[in-house]
CSV table of C-alpha atoms and ligand atoms in Angstrom, one decimal:
chain,number,residue,atom,x,y,z
A,1273,MET,CA,25.1,24.8,-23.4
A,1274,LYS,CA,24.1,27.7,-21.3
A,1275,ILE,CA,22.0,27.3,-18.1
A,1276,VAL,CA,20.6,30.1,-16.0
A,1277,THR,CA,19.9,29.1,-12.4
A,1278,ILE,CA,17.6,30.9,-10.0
A,1279,VAL,CA,18.2,31.0,-6.3
A,1280,GLY,CA,16.9,33.3,-3.6
A,1281,ALA,CA,16.0,31.5,-0.4
A,1282,ARG,CA,18.0,29.4,2.0
A,1283,PRO,CA,17.0,25.9,1.0
A,1284,GLN,CA,17.8,26.7,-2.6
A,1285,PHE,CA,21.4,27.5,-1.8
A,1286,VAL,CA,21.8,24.0,-0.5
A,1287,LYS,CA,20.2,22.4,-3.6
A,1288,ALA,CA,22.0,24.6,-6.1
A,1289,ALA,CA,25.3,23.8,-4.4
A,1290,VAL,CA,24.8,20.1,-5.4
A,1291,VAL,CA,23.9,20.7,-9.1
A,1292,SER,CA,26.6,23.4,-9.6
A,1293,ARG,CA,29.1,20.9,-8.3
A,1294,ALA,CA,27.8,18.3,-10.7
A,1295,ILE,CA,28.1,20.8,-13.6
A,1296,GLU,CA,31.7,21.5,-12.6
A,1297,LYS,CA,32.4,17.7,-12.5
A,1298,TYR,CA,30.8,17.4,-16.0
A,1299,ASN,CA,32.9,20.2,-17.4
A,1300,ALA,CA,36.1,18.7,-16.0
A,1301,ALA,CA,35.3,15.5,-17.9
A,1302,HIS,CA,34.4,17.1,-21.2
A,1303,PRO,CA,36.2,19.4,-23.8
A,1304,ALA,CA,35.4,23.1,-23.3
A,1305,ASP,CA,33.3,23.3,-26.4
A,1306,ARG,CA,31.0,20.6,-25.0
A,1307,GLY,CA,30.8,22.1,-21.6
A,1308,ILE,CA,28.0,23.7,-19.6
A,1309,HIS,CA,28.1,27.4,-18.8
A,1310,GLU,CA,26.0,28.2,-15.7
A,1311,SER,CA,25.0,31.8,-14.7
A,1312,ILE,CA,23.3,32.2,-11.3
A,1313,ILE,CA,20.7,34.8,-10.5
A,1314,HIS,CA,20.3,35.5,-6.8
A,1315,THR,CA,16.9,37.2,-6.3
A,1316,GLY,CA,17.8,38.5,-2.9
A,1317,GLN,CA,14.8,37.0,-1.2
A,1318,HIS,CA,17.1,36.0,1.7
A,1319,TYR,CA,19.9,38.4,2.1
A,1320,ASP,CA,21.5,38.4,5.6
A,1321,GLU,CA,25.0,37.0,6.2
A,1322,ASN,CA,23.6,34.0,8.1
A,1323,MET,CA,20.6,33.4,5.7
A,1324,SER,CA,22.6,33.7,2.5
A,1325,ASP,CA,26.3,34.6,2.3
A,1326,ILE,CA,27.5,31.8,4.7
A,1327,PHE,CA,26.0,29.2,2.4
A,1328,PHE,CA,27.8,30.5,-0.7
A,1329,SER,CA,31.2,30.5,1.2
A,1330,GLN,CA,30.9,27.2,3.0
A,1331,MET,CA,29.3,25.2,0.2
A,1332,GLN,CA,31.5,26.9,-2.5
A,1333,ILE,CA,28.6,27.8,-4.6
A,1334,PRO,CA,29.7,29.9,-7.7
A,1335,LYS,CA,29.2,33.6,-7.2
A,1336,PRO,CA,25.9,34.8,-8.6
A,1337,LYS,CA,26.4,36.8,-11.8
A,1338,HIS,CA,23.2,38.7,-11.2
A,1339,HIS,CA,22.0,40.0,-7.9
A,1340,LEU,CA,18.5,41.4,-7.9
A,1341,HIS,CA,18.2,42.6,-4.2
A,1342,ILE,CA,14.5,41.9,-3.9
A,1343,GLY,CA,13.8,40.9,-0.3
A,1344,GLY,CA,11.5,41.8,2.6
A,1345,LYS,CA,8.4,42.4,0.5
A,1346,SER,CA,4.8,41.0,0.3
A,1347,HIS,CA,4.3,38.0,-1.8
A,1348,GLY,CA,2.8,40.0,-4.7
A,1349,ALA,CA,5.4,42.8,-4.7
A,1350,MET,CA,8.3,40.3,-4.3
A,1351,THR,CA,7.1,37.9,-7.1
A,1352,GLY,CA,6.2,40.7,-9.5
A,1353,GLN,CA,9.5,42.6,-9.1
A,1354,MET,CA,11.4,39.3,-9.5
A,1355,VAL,CA,9.5,38.4,-12.7
A,1356,GLU,CA,10.4,41.8,-14.3
A,1357,LYS,CA,14.0,41.7,-13.3
A,1358,ILE,CA,14.5,38.0,-14.2
A,1359,GLU,CA,13.0,38.6,-17.6
A,1360,ALA,CA,15.5,41.3,-18.4
A,1361,VAL,CA,18.4,39.0,-17.4
A,1362,LEU,CA,17.0,36.1,-19.4
A,1363,LEU,CA,16.7,38.3,-22.5
A,1364,GLN,CA,20.4,39.2,-22.1
A,1365,GLU,CA,21.6,35.7,-21.2
A,1366,LYS,CA,19.5,33.7,-23.7
A,1367,PRO,CA,20.0,30.4,-21.9
A,1368,ALA,CA,19.0,26.9,-23.3
A,1369,VAL,CA,17.5,26.1,-20.0
A,1370,LEU,CA,16.3,27.8,-16.8
A,1371,LEU,CA,17.0,25.8,-13.7
A,1372,VAL,CA,14.7,26.4,-10.6
A,1373,TYR,CA,14.6,24.7,-7.2
A,1374,GLY,CA,11.8,23.9,-4.8
A,1375,ASP,CA,8.8,26.0,-4.0
A,1376,THR,CA,9.6,29.6,-3.1
A,1377,ASN,CA,8.5,32.8,-4.6
A,1378,SER,CA,11.9,33.0,-6.4
A,1379,THR,CA,11.1,29.6,-8.0
A,1380,LEU,CA,7.7,30.8,-9.3
A,1381,ALA,CA,9.1,34.2,-10.5
A,1382,GLY,CA,11.9,32.5,-12.5
A,1383,ALA,CA,9.6,29.9,-14.0
A,1384,LEU,CA,7.0,32.6,-15.0
A,1385,ALA,CA,9.5,34.8,-16.6
A,1386,ALA,CA,11.1,32.0,-18.6
A,1387,SER,CA,7.8,30.4,-19.8
A,1388,LYS,CA,6.7,33.7,-21.4
A,1389,LEU,CA,10.0,33.9,-23.3
A,1390,HIS,CA,9.7,30.2,-24.3
A,1391,ILE,CA,12.8,29.2,-22.4
A,1392,PRO,CA,12.4,25.6,-21.3
A,1393,ILE,CA,12.4,25.1,-17.5
A,1394,ALA,CA,13.9,22.4,-15.4
A,1395,HIS,CA,12.3,22.1,-12.0
A,1396,VAL,CA,14.3,20.3,-9.3
A,1397,GLU,CA,12.1,18.9,-6.5
A,1398,ALA,CA,9.1,18.5,-8.8
A,1399,GLY,CA,5.9,16.6,-7.9
A,1400,LEU,CA,5.9,17.3,-4.2
A,1401,ARG,CA,2.4,18.0,-2.8
A,1402,SER,CA,1.1,18.9,0.6
A,1403,HIS,CA,-2.5,19.2,-0.9
A,1404,ASN,CA,-3.0,22.4,1.0
A,1405,MET,CA,-3.5,25.2,-1.4
A,1406,ALA,CA,-3.5,27.7,1.4
A,1407,MET,CA,0.3,27.3,1.6
A,1408,PRO,CA,2.1,29.8,-0.6
A,1409,GLU,CA,4.6,27.0,-1.3
A,1410,GLU,CA,2.0,24.6,-2.6
A,1411,ILE,CA,0.7,27.2,-5.0
A,1412,ASN,CA,4.2,27.8,-6.3
A,1413,ARG,CA,4.9,24.0,-6.7
A,1414,VAL,CA,1.7,23.3,-8.6
A,1415,LEU,CA,2.2,26.3,-11.0
A,1416,VAL,CA,5.9,25.7,-11.6
A,1417,ASP,CA,5.4,22.0,-12.4
A,1418,ARG,CA,2.7,22.8,-14.9
A,1419,ILE,CA,5.0,25.1,-17.0
A,1420,SER,CA,8.2,23.1,-16.7
A,1421,GLN,CA,9.6,20.7,-19.3
A,1422,TRP,CA,11.9,18.7,-17.1
A,1423,LEU,CA,10.4,17.5,-13.8
A,1424,PHE,CA,13.1,16.1,-11.6
A,1425,CYS,CA,11.4,14.3,-8.8
A,1426,PRO,CA,13.1,13.5,-5.5
A,1427,THR,CA,10.9,10.4,-4.7
A,1428,ARG,CA,8.7,7.8,-6.3
A,1429,GLN,CA,5.8,9.4,-4.4
A,1430,ALA,CA,6.5,12.7,-6.2
A,1431,VAL,CA,6.3,10.9,-9.6
A,1432,GLU,CA,3.0,9.3,-8.6
A,1433,ASN,CA,1.6,12.7,-7.6
A,1434,LEU,CA,2.3,14.0,-11.1
A,1435,MET,CA,0.7,10.9,-12.7
A,1436,LYS,CA,-2.4,11.4,-10.6
A,1437,GLU,CA,-2.6,15.0,-12.0
A,1438,GLY,CA,-2.4,13.6,-15.6
A,1439,TYR,CA,1.2,14.5,-16.4
A,1440,ASP,CA,1.7,11.2,-18.2
A,1441,GLY,CA,-0.5,12.6,-20.9
A,1442,PHE,CA,1.9,15.5,-21.6
A,1443,SER,CA,4.3,14.3,-24.3
A,1444,SER,CA,6.6,17.3,-24.2
A,1445,VAL,CA,7.4,16.8,-20.5
A,1446,ALA,CA,10.2,14.6,-19.1
A,1447,ILE,CA,9.6,13.2,-15.7
A,1448,GLU,CA,12.4,11.4,-13.8
A,1449,ASN,CA,12.9,10.2,-10.3
A,1450,VAL,CA,16.5,11.3,-9.8
A,1451,GLY,CA,16.5,11.2,-6.0
A,1452,ASP,CA,16.9,14.1,-3.7
A,1453,VAL,CA,19.6,16.7,-4.1
A,1454,MET,CA,19.4,17.4,-0.4
A,1455,TYR,CA,20.5,13.8,0.3
A,1456,ASP,CA,23.5,14.4,-2.1
A,1457,ALA,CA,24.3,17.5,0.0
A,1458,ALA,CA,24.1,15.7,3.3
A,1459,LEU,CA,26.4,12.9,2.1
A,1460,PHE,CA,28.9,15.2,0.6
A,1461,TYR,CA,29.1,18.0,3.2
A,1462,GLN,CA,29.0,15.8,6.3
A,1463,GLU,CA,32.5,14.6,5.3
A,1464,ILE,CA,34.0,18.0,5.1
A,1465,SER,CA,31.9,20.2,7.4
A,1466,GLN,CA,33.3,21.7,10.6
A,1467,THR,CA,31.1,22.9,13.4
A,1468,SER,CA,31.8,26.4,14.8
A,1469,GLU,CA,33.1,26.7,18.3
A,1470,TYR,CA,30.0,28.5,19.4
A,1471,ILE,CA,27.7,25.6,18.3
A,1472,GLU,CA,30.2,23.0,19.4
A,1473,SER,CA,30.1,24.4,22.9
A,1474,LYS,CA,26.3,24.1,23.0
A,1475,ILE,CA,26.5,20.5,21.7
A,1476,GLN,CA,28.9,19.7,24.5
A,1477,GLN,CA,26.5,20.9,27.2
A,1478,GLY,CA,24.4,17.7,26.9
A,1479,SER,CA,21.2,16.3,25.4
A,1480,TYR,CA,19.1,18.7,23.3
A,1481,TYR,CA,16.4,18.9,20.7
A,1482,LEU,CA,16.7,21.0,17.6
A,1483,ALA,CA,13.7,23.2,16.7
A,1484,THR,CA,12.8,25.6,13.8
A,1485,ILE,CA,9.6,27.4,12.8
A,1486,HIS,CA,9.2,29.7,9.9
A,1487,ARG,CA,6.0,28.8,7.9
A,1488,GLN,CA,3.6,31.7,7.4
A,1489,ASP,CA,0.8,29.7,9.0
A,1490,ASN,CA,2.8,29.2,12.2
A,1491,THR,CA,4.3,32.7,12.4
A,1492,GLU,CA,1.6,35.1,11.3
A,1493,ASN,CA,-1.1,33.2,13.2
A,1494,LYS,CA,-0.7,34.3,16.9
A,1495,THR,CA,-2.5,31.3,18.4
A,1496,ASN,CA,-0.4,28.8,16.5
A,1497,LEU,CA,2.9,30.6,17.3
A,1498,GLU,CA,1.9,30.9,21.0
A,1499,THR,CA,1.0,27.2,21.2
A,1500,LEU,CA,4.2,26.1,19.5
A,1501,VAL,CA,6.5,28.2,21.6
A,1502,LYS,CA,4.6,27.2,24.8
A,1503,ALA,CA,4.9,23.5,24.0
A,1504,LEU,CA,8.6,23.8,23.2
A,1505,GLY,CA,9.1,25.8,26.4
A,1506,HIS,CA,7.5,23.0,28.4
A,1507,ILE,CA,9.7,20.4,26.8
A,1508,ALA,CA,12.8,22.7,27.3
A,1509,ALA,CA,12.2,22.5,31.1
A,1510,GLN,CA,13.2,18.8,30.8
A,1511,THR,CA,15.5,18.6,27.7
A,1512,LYS,CA,17.3,21.6,26.3
A,1513,VAL,CA,15.8,23.0,23.1
A,1514,ILE,CA,18.2,24.8,20.7
A,1515,PHE,CA,16.1,27.0,18.3
A,1516,PRO,CA,17.8,28.9,15.4
A,1517,LEU,CA,15.4,31.7,15.0
A,1518,HIS,CA,14.2,32.6,11.4
A,1519,PRO,CA,13.8,36.4,10.9
A,1520,ARG,CA,10.1,36.1,10.1
A,1521,THR,CA,9.5,34.1,13.4
A,1522,LYS,CA,11.6,36.7,15.4
A,1523,LYS,CA,9.5,39.5,13.9
A,1524,TYR,CA,6.2,37.9,14.9
A,1525,MET,CA,7.4,36.8,18.3
A,1526,GLU,CA,8.2,40.4,19.0
A,1527,GLN,CA,5.0,41.7,17.5
A,1528,PHE,CA,2.9,39.3,19.6
A,1529,SER,CA,5.1,39.6,22.7
A,1530,ILE,CA,5.7,35.9,22.9
A,1531,GLU,CA,8.6,34.9,25.1
A,1532,ALA,CA,10.1,31.6,26.3
A,1533,PRO,CA,13.2,32.0,28.4
A,1534,GLN,CA,13.5,28.2,28.8
A,1535,ILE,CA,14.3,27.9,25.0
A,1536,ASP,CA,17.8,28.5,23.7
A,1537,PHE,CA,17.1,30.9,20.8
A,1538,ILE,CA,20.1,31.5,18.6
A,1539,ASP,CA,20.6,33.3,15.3
A,1540,PRO,CA,20.0,31.3,12.1
A,1541,VAL,CA,23.0,29.0,11.5
A,1542,GLY,CA,24.9,28.0,8.3
A,1543,TYR,CA,24.7,24.5,6.8
A,1544,PHE,CA,27.8,23.2,8.6
A,1545,ASP,CA,26.5,24.1,12.0
A,1546,MET,CA,23.1,22.6,11.1
A,1547,ILE,CA,24.9,19.3,10.3
A,1548,GLY,CA,26.6,19.5,13.7
A,1549,LEU,CA,23.3,20.2,15.5
A,1550,LEU,CA,21.5,17.4,13.6
A,1551,ARG,CA,24.3,14.9,14.2
A,1552,HIS,CA,24.1,15.2,18.0
A,1553,CYS,CA,20.4,16.1,18.7
A,1554,ALA,CA,17.9,13.9,20.4
A,1555,GLY,CA,15.3,14.8,17.8
A,1556,VAL,CA,13.9,17.6,15.7
A,1557,PHE,CA,10.8,19.8,15.9
A,1558,SER,CA,10.2,21.7,12.7
A,1559,ASP,CA,7.8,23.0,10.1
A,1560,SER,CA,10.5,23.2,7.5
A,1561,GLY,CA,10.2,21.0,4.4
A,1562,GLY,CA,14.0,20.3,4.2
A,1563,LEU,CA,14.7,19.7,7.9
A,1564,GLN,CA,12.1,16.9,8.1
A,1565,LYS,CA,14.2,14.9,5.7
A,1566,GLU,CA,17.6,16.1,6.9
A,1567,ALA,CA,16.6,14.7,10.3
A,1568,TYR,CA,16.0,11.3,8.6
A,1569,PHE,CA,19.4,11.5,6.8
A,1570,PHE,CA,21.0,11.9,10.3
A,1571,LYS,CA,18.8,9.1,11.7
A,1572,LYS,CA,16.7,11.4,13.9
A,1573,SER,CA,12.9,11.6,14.2
A,1574,CYS,CA,11.2,14.8,13.4
A,1575,ILE,CA,8.0,16.1,15.0
A,1576,VAL,CA,6.5,18.0,12.1
A,1577,LEU,CA,4.7,21.2,13.3
A,1578,ARG,CA,2.3,21.2,10.4
A,1579,ASP,CA,-1.0,19.5,9.5
A,1580,GLN,CA,0.2,18.2,6.1
A,1581,THR,CA,3.6,17.3,4.7
A,1582,GLU,CA,5.0,16.7,1.3
A,1583,TRP,CA,7.3,14.0,2.7
A,1584,THR,CA,4.6,11.5,3.5
A,1585,GLU,CA,6.9,8.5,3.3
A,1586,LEU,CA,8.6,9.6,6.5
A,1587,VAL,CA,5.2,9.8,8.4
A,1588,SER,CA,3.8,6.5,7.0
A,1589,GLY,CA,7.2,4.8,7.8
A,1590,GLY,CA,6.9,5.8,11.4
A,1591,TYR,CA,9.9,8.1,11.5
A,1592,ASN,CA,8.2,11.4,11.7
A,1593,LYS,CA,5.1,12.5,13.6
A,1594,LEU,CA,2.7,15.0,12.0
A,1595,VAL,CA,1.3,17.0,14.9
A,1596,GLY,CA,0.4,20.5,13.7
A,1597,ALA,CA,0.3,23.4,16.2
A,1598,HIS,CA,-1.4,21.2,18.9
A,1599,TYR,CA,0.0,21.4,22.4
A,1600,ASP,CA,-1.0,17.9,23.6
A,1601,ARG,CA,-0.1,16.2,20.3
A,1602,ILE,CA,3.4,17.8,20.5
A,1603,LEU,CA,4.0,16.6,24.0
A,1604,THR,CA,2.7,13.1,23.2
A,1605,ALA,CA,4.9,12.8,20.2
A,1606,GLU,CA,7.9,13.9,22.2
A,1607,ASN,CA,7.2,11.1,24.7
A,1608,GLU,CA,6.9,8.6,21.8
A,1609,ILE,CA,10.2,9.6,20.1
A,1610,ARG,CA,12.0,9.2,23.4
A,1611,ILE,CA,11.1,5.5,23.4
A,1612,GLU,CA,10.8,4.4,19.8
A,1613,LYS,CA,13.8,3.2,17.9
A,1614,PRO,CA,12.9,3.3,14.2
A,1615,ASP,CA,15.1,1.6,11.6
A,1616,PHE,CA,16.6,4.4,9.5
A,1617,SER,CA,18.4,2.1,7.0
A,1618,ARG,CA,15.8,2.4,4.3
A,1619,MET,CA,16.6,5.3,1.9
A,1620,PRO,CA,13.8,6.5,-0.3
A,1621,TYR,CA,15.8,9.5,-1.5
A,1622,GLY,CA,18.1,8.0,-4.1
A,1623,ASN,CA,21.7,7.1,-4.0
A,1624,GLY,CA,23.4,10.5,-3.5
A,1625,HIS,CA,23.9,11.1,-7.2
A,1626,ALA,CA,20.8,13.2,-8.0
A,1627,GLY,CA,22.9,16.2,-9.1
A,1628,GLU,CA,24.8,14.2,-11.7
A,1629,LYS,CA,21.6,12.6,-13.0
A,1630,ILE,CA,20.0,16.0,-13.5
A,1631,VAL,CA,23.0,17.3,-15.4
A,1632,GLN,CA,23.2,14.2,-17.6
A,1633,ALA,CA,19.5,14.3,-18.4
A,1634,LEU,CA,19.7,17.9,-19.5
A,1635,VAL,CA,22.7,17.2,-21.7
A,1636,ASP,CA,21.2,14.1,-23.2
A,1637,SER,CA,17.9,15.8,-24.1
A,1638,LEU,CA,19.5,19.0,-25.4
A,1639,GLU,CA,22.1,17.2,-27.5
A,1640,THR,CA,19.5,15.1,-29.3
B,588,UD1,C1,10.8,31.3,2.3
B,588,UD1,C2,10.0,30.3,1.3
B,588,UD1,C3,9.8,29.0,2.0
B,588,UD1,C4,11.2,28.4,2.5
B,588,UD1,C5,11.8,29.5,3.4
B,588,UD1,C6,13.2,29.0,3.9
B,588,UD1,C7,8.3,31.4,-0.1
B,588,UD1,C8,6.8,31.6,-0.3
B,588,UD1,N1,8.6,30.8,1.1
B,588,UD1,O1,10.0,31.6,3.4
B,588,UD1,O2,9.3,28.1,1.0
B,588,UD1,O3,11.0,27.2,3.1
B,588,UD1,O4,12.0,30.7,2.7
B,588,UD1,O5,13.6,29.9,4.9
B,588,UD1,O6,9.1,31.8,-0.9
B,588,UD1,N2,14.2,38.1,6.1
B,588,UD1,C9,15.3,38.7,6.8
B,588,UD1,N3,16.5,38.3,6.4
B,588,UD1,C10,16.8,37.4,5.5
B,588,UD1,C11,15.7,36.7,4.8
B,588,UD1,C12,14.4,37.1,5.2
B,588,UD1,O7,15.1,39.6,7.6
B,588,UD1,O8,17.9,37.1,5.2
B,588,UD1,C13,12.9,38.5,6.4
B,588,UD1,C14,12.2,39.0,5.2
B,588,UD1,O9,12.4,40.3,5.0
B,588,UD1,C15,10.7,38.7,5.5
B,588,UD1,C16,10.8,37.5,6.4
B,588,UD1,O10,12.1,37.4,6.8
B,588,UD1,O11,10.2,39.7,6.3
B,588,UD1,C17,10.4,36.2,5.7
B,588,UD1,O12,11.1,36.0,4.5
B,588,UD1,P1,10.4,35.4,3.2
B,588,UD1,O13,11.5,35.3,2.2
B,588,UD1,O14,9.2,36.2,2.9
B,588,UD1,O15,9.8,34.0,3.5
B,588,UD1,P2,10.3,32.8,4.4
B,588,UD1,O16,9.5,32.7,5.5
B,588,UD1,O17,11.8,32.8,4.6
């Protein structure tokens, strides 16, 4: 069975690492003629050493067979060029399945190219919704789900979202709550990860918060970016704030001349350093989809710097605070997480075997 996998942006490397490992495990347990052959396409959406290469080396992700080098472009140019180049690779590879992850432009481009060639699509992280169609990621999610044949959902809520949209009426679609591959990743890699000396020395300096911002709405919008940086700067006067700076955020901070010397801005870090920072931080401030949950995996609260979230169970459960780019709400939430002691023992993200379940579901349905 031949699978082509699309990756391109940072969170996809983490997710693909889990499923590629599950494929290897499956192959080790089966004769070669019943094995799975995976070819990876890297679109090049993220391309720096610390946004891409470090994930492949640390997480031992198989080397991409095809590298498309399409990064640093507008949404339309990026997605369009990816569709064209992915189509050419799919015509050559002729896979039984195209595997896509999450909600990025790489996900959409892969799914579009495959659907026109009638190659069935497996979408990992299906059914998530922020219900904000102004977010490029929400557009990508909704469209990719609609043209996928396997919808691998990370939570019960994600399955319910699909049901509300009428997916139970589509007989050719398989919907399964397999759990979250990012939880698999956190469980597996925290056992083997080593923190770099550079990050370790920062951790040793005492209590700190971990912060990241990269969403379009928080970076390209000057008022939002100024407000967020100002609030984090205020907090940093009391408690250190370590902030791995995404290239998009760096670009707009420079363009808008936004500065905050109180904040410890560092280059983007790899997954192992992220685990180190999460393990020891006092809490997280982020607009990232993945980090909201990773905070939970490491028993930390996350102050979500957005107005909506796909991970609603963490907000309704009282772990995370949804505050948007509002100065006062951010400071209030910071006071609250200092005091509150939520019970992090509930785990709505499966049992750490989402990767194996995905592989088995694909094998089962393609063999019948
Ligand atoms: C993308 C995804 C988002 C995901 C995020 C993770 C879409 C629509 N968004 O947003 O869902 O959560 O990745 O980070 O696909 N750049 C570099 N070096 C790099 C990578 C990017 O300089 O290694 C620059 C790009 O050239 C671009 C900017 O950073 O100017 C933003 O990158 P882009 O891929 O457009 O979107 P992200 O904000 O990373």
